[in-house]
mmCIF file of N, CA and C in Angstrom:
data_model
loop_
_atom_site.group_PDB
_atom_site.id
_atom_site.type_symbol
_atom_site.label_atom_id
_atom_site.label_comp_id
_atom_site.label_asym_id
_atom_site.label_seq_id
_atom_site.Cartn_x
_atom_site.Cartn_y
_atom_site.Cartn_z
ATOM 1 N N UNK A 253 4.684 -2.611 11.586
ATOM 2 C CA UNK A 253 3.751 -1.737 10.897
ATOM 3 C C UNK A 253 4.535 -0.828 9.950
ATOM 4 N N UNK A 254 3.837 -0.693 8.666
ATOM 5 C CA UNK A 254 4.829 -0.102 7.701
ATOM 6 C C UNK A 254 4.490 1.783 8.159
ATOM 7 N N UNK A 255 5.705 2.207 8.193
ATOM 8 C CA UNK A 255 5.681 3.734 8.231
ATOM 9 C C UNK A 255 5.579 4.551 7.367
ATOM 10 N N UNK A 256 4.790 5.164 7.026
ATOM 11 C CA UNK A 256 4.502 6.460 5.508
ATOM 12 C C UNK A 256 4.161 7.436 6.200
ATOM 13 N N UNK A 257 4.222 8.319 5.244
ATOM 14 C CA UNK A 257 3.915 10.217 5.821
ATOM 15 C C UNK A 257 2.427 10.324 5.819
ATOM 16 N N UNK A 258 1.632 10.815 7.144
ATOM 17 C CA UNK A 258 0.232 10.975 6.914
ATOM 18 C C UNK A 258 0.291 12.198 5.808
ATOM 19 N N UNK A 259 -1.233 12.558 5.438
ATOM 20 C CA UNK A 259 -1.707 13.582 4.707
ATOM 21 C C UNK A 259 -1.307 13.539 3.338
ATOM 22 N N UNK A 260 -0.791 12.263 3.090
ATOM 23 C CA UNK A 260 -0.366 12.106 1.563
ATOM 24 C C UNK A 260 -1.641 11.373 0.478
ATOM 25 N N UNK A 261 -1.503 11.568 -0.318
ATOM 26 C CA UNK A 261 -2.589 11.450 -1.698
ATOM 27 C C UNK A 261 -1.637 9.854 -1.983
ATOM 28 N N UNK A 262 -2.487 8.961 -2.896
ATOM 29 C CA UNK A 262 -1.676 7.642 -2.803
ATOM 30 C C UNK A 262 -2.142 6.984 -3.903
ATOM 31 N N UNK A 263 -1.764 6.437 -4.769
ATOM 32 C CA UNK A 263 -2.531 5.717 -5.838
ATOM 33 C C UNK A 263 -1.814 4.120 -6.553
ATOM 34 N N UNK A 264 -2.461 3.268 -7.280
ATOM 35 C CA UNK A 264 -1.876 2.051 -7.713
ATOM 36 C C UNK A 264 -1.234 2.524 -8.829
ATOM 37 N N UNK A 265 0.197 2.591 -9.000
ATOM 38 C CA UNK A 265 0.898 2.784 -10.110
ATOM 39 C C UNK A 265 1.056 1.954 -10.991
ATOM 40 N N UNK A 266 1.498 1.067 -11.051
ATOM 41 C CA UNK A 266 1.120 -0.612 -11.242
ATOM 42 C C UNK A 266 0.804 -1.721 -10.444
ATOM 43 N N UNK A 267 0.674 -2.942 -11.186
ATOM 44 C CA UNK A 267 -0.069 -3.796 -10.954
ATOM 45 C C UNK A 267 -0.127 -5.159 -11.502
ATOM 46 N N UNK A 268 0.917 -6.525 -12.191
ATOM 47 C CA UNK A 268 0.843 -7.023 -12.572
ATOM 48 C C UNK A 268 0.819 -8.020 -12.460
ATOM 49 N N UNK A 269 -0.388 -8.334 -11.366
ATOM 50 C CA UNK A 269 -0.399 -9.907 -10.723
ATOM 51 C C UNK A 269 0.227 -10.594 -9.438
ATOM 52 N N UNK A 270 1.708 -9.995 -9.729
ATOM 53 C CA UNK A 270 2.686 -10.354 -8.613
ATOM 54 C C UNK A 270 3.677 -9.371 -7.936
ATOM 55 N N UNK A 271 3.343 -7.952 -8.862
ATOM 56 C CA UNK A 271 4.027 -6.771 -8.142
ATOM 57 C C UNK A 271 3.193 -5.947 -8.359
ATOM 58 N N UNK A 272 3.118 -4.890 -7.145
ATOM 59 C CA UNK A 272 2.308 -3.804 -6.529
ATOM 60 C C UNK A 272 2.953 -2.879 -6.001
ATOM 61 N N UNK A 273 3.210 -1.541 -6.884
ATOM 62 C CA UNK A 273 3.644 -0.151 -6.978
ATOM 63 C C UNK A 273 3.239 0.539 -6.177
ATOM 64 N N UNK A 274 2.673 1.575 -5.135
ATOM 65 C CA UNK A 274 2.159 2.356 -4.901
ATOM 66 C C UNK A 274 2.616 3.843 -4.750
ATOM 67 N N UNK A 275 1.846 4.564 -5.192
ATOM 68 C CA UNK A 275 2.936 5.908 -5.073
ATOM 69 C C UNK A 275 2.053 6.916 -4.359
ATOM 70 N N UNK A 276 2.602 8.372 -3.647
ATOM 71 C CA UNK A 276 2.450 8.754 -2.675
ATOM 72 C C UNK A 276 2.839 10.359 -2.702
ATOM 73 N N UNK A 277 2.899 11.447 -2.230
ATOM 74 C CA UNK A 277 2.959 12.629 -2.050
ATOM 75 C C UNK A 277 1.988 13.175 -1.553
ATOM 76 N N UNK A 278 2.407 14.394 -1.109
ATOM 77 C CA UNK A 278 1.189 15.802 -0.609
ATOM 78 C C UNK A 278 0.343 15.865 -2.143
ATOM 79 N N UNK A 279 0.738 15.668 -3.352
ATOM 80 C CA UNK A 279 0.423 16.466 -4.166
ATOM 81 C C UNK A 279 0.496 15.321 -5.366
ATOM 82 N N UNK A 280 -0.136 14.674 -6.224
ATOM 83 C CA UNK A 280 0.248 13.421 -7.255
ATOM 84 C C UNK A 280 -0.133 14.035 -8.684
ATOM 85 N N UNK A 281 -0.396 15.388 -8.523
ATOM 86 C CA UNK A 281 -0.472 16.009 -9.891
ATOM 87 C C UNK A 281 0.865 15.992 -11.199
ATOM 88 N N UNK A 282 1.360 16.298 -10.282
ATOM 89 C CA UNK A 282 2.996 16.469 -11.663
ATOM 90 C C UNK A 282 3.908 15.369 -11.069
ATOM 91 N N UNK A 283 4.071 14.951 -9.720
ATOM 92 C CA UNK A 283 5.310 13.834 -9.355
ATOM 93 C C UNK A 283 4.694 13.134 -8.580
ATOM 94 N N UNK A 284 5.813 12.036 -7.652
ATOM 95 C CA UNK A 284 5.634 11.673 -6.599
ATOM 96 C C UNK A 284 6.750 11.291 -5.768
ATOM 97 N N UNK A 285 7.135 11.435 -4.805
ATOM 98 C CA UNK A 285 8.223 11.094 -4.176
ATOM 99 C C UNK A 285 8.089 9.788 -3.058
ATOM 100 N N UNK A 286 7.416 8.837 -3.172
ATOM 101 C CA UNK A 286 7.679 7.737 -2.160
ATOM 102 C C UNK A 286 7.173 6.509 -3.071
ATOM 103 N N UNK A 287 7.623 5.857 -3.604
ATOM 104 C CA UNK A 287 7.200 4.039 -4.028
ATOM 105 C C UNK A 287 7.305 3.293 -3.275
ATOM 106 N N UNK A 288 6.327 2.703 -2.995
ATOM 107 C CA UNK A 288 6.169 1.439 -2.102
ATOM 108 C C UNK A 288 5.752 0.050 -3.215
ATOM 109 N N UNK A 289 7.054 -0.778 -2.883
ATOM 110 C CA UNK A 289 6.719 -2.187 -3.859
ATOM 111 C C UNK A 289 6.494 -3.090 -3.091
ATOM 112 N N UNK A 290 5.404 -3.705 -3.295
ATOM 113 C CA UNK A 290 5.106 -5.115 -2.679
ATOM 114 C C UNK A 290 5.496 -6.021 -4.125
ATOM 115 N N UNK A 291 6.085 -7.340 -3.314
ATOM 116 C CA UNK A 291 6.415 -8.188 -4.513
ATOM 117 C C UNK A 291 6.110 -9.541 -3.813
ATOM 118 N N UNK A 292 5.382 -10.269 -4.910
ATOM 119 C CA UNK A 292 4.338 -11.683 -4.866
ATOM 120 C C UNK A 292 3.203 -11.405 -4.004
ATOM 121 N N UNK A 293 1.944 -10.298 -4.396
ATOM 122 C CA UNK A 293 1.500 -10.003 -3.752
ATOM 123 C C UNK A 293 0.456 -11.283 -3.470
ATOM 124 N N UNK A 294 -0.389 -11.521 -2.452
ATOM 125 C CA UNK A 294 -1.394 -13.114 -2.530
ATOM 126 C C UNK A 294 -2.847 -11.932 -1.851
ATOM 127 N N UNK A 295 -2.609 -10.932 -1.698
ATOM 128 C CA UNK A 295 -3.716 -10.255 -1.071
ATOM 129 C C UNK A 295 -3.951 -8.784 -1.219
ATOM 130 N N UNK A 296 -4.896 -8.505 -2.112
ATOM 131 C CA UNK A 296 -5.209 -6.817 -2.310
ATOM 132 C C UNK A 296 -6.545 -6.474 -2.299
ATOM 133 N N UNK A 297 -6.575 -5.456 -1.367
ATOM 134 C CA UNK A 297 -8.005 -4.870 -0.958
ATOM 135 C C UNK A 297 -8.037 -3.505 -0.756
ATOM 136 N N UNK A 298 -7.625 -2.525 -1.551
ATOM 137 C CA UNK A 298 -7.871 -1.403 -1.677
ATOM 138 C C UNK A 298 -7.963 -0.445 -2.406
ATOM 139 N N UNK A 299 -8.832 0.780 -2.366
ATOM 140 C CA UNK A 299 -9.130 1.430 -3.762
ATOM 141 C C UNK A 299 -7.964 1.873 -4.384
ATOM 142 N N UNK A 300 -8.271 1.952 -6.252
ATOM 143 C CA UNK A 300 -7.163 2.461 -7.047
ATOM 144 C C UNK A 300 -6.421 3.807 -6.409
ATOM 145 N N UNK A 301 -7.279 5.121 -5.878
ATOM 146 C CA UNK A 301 -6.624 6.318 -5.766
ATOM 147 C C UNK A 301 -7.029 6.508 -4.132
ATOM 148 N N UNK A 302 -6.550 6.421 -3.227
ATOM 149 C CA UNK A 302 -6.831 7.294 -1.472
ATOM 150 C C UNK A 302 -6.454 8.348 -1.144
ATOM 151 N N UNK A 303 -6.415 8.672 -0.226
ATOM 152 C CA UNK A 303 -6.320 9.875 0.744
ATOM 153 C C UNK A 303 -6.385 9.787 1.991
ATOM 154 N N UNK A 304 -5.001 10.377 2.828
ATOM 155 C CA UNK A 304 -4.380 10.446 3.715
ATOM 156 C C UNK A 304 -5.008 8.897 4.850
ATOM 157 N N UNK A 305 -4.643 8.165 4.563
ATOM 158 C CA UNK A 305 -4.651 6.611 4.678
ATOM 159 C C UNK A 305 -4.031 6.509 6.693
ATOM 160 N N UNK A 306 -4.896 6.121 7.181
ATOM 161 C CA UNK A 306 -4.169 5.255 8.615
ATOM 162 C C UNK A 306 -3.952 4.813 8.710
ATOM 163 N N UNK A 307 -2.731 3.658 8.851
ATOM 164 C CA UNK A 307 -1.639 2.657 8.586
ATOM 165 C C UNK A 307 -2.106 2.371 10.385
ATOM 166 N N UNK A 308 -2.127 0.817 10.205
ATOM 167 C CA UNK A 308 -2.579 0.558 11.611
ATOM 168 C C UNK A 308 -2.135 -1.226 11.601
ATOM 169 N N UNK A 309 -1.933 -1.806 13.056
ATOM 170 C CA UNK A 309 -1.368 -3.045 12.484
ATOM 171 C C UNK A 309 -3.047 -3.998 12.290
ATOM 172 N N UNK A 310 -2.729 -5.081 11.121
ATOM 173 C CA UNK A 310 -3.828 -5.736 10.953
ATOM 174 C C UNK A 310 -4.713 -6.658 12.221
ATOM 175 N N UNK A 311 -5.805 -7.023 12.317
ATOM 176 C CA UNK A 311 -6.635 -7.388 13.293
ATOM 177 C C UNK A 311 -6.439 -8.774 13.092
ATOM 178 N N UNK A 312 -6.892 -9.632 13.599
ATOM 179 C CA UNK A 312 -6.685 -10.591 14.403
ATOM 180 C C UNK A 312 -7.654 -11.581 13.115
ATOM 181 N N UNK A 313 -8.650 -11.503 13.009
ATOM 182 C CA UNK A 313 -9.524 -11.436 11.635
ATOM 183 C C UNK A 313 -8.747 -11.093 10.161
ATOM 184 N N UNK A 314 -8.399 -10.148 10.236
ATOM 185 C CA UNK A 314 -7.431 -9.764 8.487
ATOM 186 C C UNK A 314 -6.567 -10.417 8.881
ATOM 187 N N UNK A 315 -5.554 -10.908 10.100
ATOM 188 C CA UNK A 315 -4.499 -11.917 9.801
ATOM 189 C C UNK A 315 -4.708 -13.569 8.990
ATOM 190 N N UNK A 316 -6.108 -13.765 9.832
ATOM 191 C CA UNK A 316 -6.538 -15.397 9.404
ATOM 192 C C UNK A 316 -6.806 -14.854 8.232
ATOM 193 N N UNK A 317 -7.567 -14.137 7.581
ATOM 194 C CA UNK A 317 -8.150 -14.133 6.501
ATOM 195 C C UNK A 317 -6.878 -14.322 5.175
ATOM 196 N N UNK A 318 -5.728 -13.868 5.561
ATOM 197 C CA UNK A 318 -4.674 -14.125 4.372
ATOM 198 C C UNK A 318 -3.375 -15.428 5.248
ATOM 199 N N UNK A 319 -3.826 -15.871 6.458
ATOM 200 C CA UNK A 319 -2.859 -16.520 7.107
ATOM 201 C C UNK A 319 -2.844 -17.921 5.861
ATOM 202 N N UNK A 320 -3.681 -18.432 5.142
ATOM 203 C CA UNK A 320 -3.723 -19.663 4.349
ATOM 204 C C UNK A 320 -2.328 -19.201 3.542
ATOM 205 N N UNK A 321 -1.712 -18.415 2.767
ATOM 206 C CA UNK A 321 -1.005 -17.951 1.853
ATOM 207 C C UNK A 321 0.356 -17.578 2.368
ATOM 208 N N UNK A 322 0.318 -17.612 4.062
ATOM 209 C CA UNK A 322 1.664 -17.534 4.856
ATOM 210 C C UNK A 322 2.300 -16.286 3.976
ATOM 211 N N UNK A 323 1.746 -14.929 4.098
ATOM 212 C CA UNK A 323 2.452 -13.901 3.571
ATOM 213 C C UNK A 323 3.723 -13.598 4.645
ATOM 214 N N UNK A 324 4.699 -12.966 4.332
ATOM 215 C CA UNK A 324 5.780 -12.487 5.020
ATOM 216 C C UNK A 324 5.558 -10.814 5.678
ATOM 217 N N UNK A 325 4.685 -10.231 4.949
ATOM 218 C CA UNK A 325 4.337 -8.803 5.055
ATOM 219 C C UNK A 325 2.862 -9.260 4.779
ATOM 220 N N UNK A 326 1.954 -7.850 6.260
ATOM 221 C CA UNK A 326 0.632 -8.001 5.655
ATOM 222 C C UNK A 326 1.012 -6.468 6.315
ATOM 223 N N UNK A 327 0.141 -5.615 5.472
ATOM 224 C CA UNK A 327 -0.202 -3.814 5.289
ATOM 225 C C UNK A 327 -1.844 -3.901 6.041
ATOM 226 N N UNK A 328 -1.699 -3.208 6.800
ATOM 227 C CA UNK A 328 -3.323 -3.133 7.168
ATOM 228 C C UNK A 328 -3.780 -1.229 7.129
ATOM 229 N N UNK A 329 -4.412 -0.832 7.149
ATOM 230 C CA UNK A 329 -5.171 0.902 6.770
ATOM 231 C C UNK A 329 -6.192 1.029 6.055
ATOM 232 N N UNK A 330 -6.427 2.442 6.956
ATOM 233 C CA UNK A 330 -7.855 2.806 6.680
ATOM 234 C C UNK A 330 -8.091 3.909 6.286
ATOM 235 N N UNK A 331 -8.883 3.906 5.249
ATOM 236 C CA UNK A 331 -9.279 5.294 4.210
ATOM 237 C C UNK A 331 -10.698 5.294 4.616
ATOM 238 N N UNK A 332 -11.083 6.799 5.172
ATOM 239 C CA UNK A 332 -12.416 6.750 6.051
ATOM 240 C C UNK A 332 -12.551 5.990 6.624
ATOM 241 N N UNK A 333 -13.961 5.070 6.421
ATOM 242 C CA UNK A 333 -14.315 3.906 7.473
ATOM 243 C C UNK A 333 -14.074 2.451 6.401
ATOM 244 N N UNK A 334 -13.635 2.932 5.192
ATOM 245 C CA UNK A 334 -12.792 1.810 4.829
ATOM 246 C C UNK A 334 -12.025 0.929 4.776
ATOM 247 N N UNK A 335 -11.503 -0.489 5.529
ATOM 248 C CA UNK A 335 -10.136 -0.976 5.932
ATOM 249 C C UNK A 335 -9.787 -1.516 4.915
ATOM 250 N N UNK A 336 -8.849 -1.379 4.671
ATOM 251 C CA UNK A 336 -7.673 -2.455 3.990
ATOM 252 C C UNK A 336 -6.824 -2.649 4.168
ATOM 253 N N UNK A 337 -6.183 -3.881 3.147
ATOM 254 C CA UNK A 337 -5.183 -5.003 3.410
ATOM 255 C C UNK A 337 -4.691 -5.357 2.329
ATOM 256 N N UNK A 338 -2.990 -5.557 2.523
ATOM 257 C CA UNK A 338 -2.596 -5.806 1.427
ATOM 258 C C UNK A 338 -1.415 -6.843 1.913
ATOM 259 N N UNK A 339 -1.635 -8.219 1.627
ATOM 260 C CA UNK A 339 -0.841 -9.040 2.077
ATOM 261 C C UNK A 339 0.297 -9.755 1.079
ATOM 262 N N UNK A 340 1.614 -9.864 1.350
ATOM 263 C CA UNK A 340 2.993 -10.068 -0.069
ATOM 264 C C UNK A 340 3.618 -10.569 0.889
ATOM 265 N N UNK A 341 5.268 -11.312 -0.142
ATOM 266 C CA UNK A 341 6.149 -11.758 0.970
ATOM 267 C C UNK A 341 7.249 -10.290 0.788
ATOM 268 N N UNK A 342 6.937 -9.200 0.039
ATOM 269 C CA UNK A 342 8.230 -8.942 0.784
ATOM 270 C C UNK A 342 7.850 -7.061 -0.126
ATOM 271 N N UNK A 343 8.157 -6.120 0.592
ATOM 272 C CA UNK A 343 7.388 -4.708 0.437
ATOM 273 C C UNK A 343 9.071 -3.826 0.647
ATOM 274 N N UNK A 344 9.180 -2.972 -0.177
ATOM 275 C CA UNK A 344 10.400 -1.889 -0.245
ATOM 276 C C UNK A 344 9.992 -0.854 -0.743
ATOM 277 N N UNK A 345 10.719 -0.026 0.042
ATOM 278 C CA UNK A 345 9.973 1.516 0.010
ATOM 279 C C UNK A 345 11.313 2.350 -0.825
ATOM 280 N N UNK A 346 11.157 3.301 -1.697
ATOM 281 C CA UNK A 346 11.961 3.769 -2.426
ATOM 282 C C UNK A 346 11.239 5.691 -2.197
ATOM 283 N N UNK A 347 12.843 6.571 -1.945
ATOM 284 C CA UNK A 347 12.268 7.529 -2.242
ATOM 285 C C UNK A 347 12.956 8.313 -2.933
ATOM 286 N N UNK A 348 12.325 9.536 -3.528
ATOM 287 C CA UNK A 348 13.252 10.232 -4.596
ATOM 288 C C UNK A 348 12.155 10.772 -5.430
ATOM 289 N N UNK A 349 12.195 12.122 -6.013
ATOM 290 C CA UNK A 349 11.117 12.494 -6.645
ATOM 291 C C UNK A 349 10.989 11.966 -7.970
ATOM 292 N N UNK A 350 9.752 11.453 -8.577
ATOM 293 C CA UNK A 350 9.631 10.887 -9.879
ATOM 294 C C UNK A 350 8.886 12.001 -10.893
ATOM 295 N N UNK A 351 8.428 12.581 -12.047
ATOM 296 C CA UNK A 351 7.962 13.392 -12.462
ATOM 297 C C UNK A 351 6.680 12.027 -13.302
ATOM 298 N N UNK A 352 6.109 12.588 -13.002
ATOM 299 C CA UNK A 352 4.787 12.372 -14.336
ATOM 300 C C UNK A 352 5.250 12.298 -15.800
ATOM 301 N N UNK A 353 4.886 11.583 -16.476
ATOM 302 C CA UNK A 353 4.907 11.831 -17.921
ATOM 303 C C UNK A 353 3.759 12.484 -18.740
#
């Protein structure tokens, strides 16, 4: 199960088919300090911008549902009573503060 800081704000930074950015802080107004890259993603199901997200391992159901595509990494969490899933072969987490442009 992937580990992130609860109570963080989270949004799709990019997005180009086969890599998936996500970025993260208390606060996404001026920076952000955590990137999460998924790369060759085969599975995305969640809104552009969240809030404070429950990272939980995927169900038994969201596994079959991306098991055809034999991902290496599947992300499972929940924003409200929202679940999602984000299934890739391979996810790296980078941290360091970034500023906004």
């Amino acid at each position: 199960m992937l580990e992130l800081p609860a109570g963080w704000d989270w949004e799709i930074h990019r997005y180009d088919g086969w890599r998936l950015t996500l970025i993260g802080d208390v606060d996404l107004t001026y920076h952000w300090n955590r990137e999460v890259i998924f790369c060759d993603v085969t599975h995305l199901a969640c809104p552009f911008q969240f809030c404070d997200p429950i990272f939980r391992e995927p169900t038994p159901r969201e596994l079959a549902s991306v098991r055809e595509d034999e991902p290496a990494v599947v992300v499972a969490f929940d924003v409200e009573d929202m679940p999602c899933l984000i299934a890739a072969e391979s996810v790296a987490i980078r941290h360091g503060t970034v500023m906004r442009r």
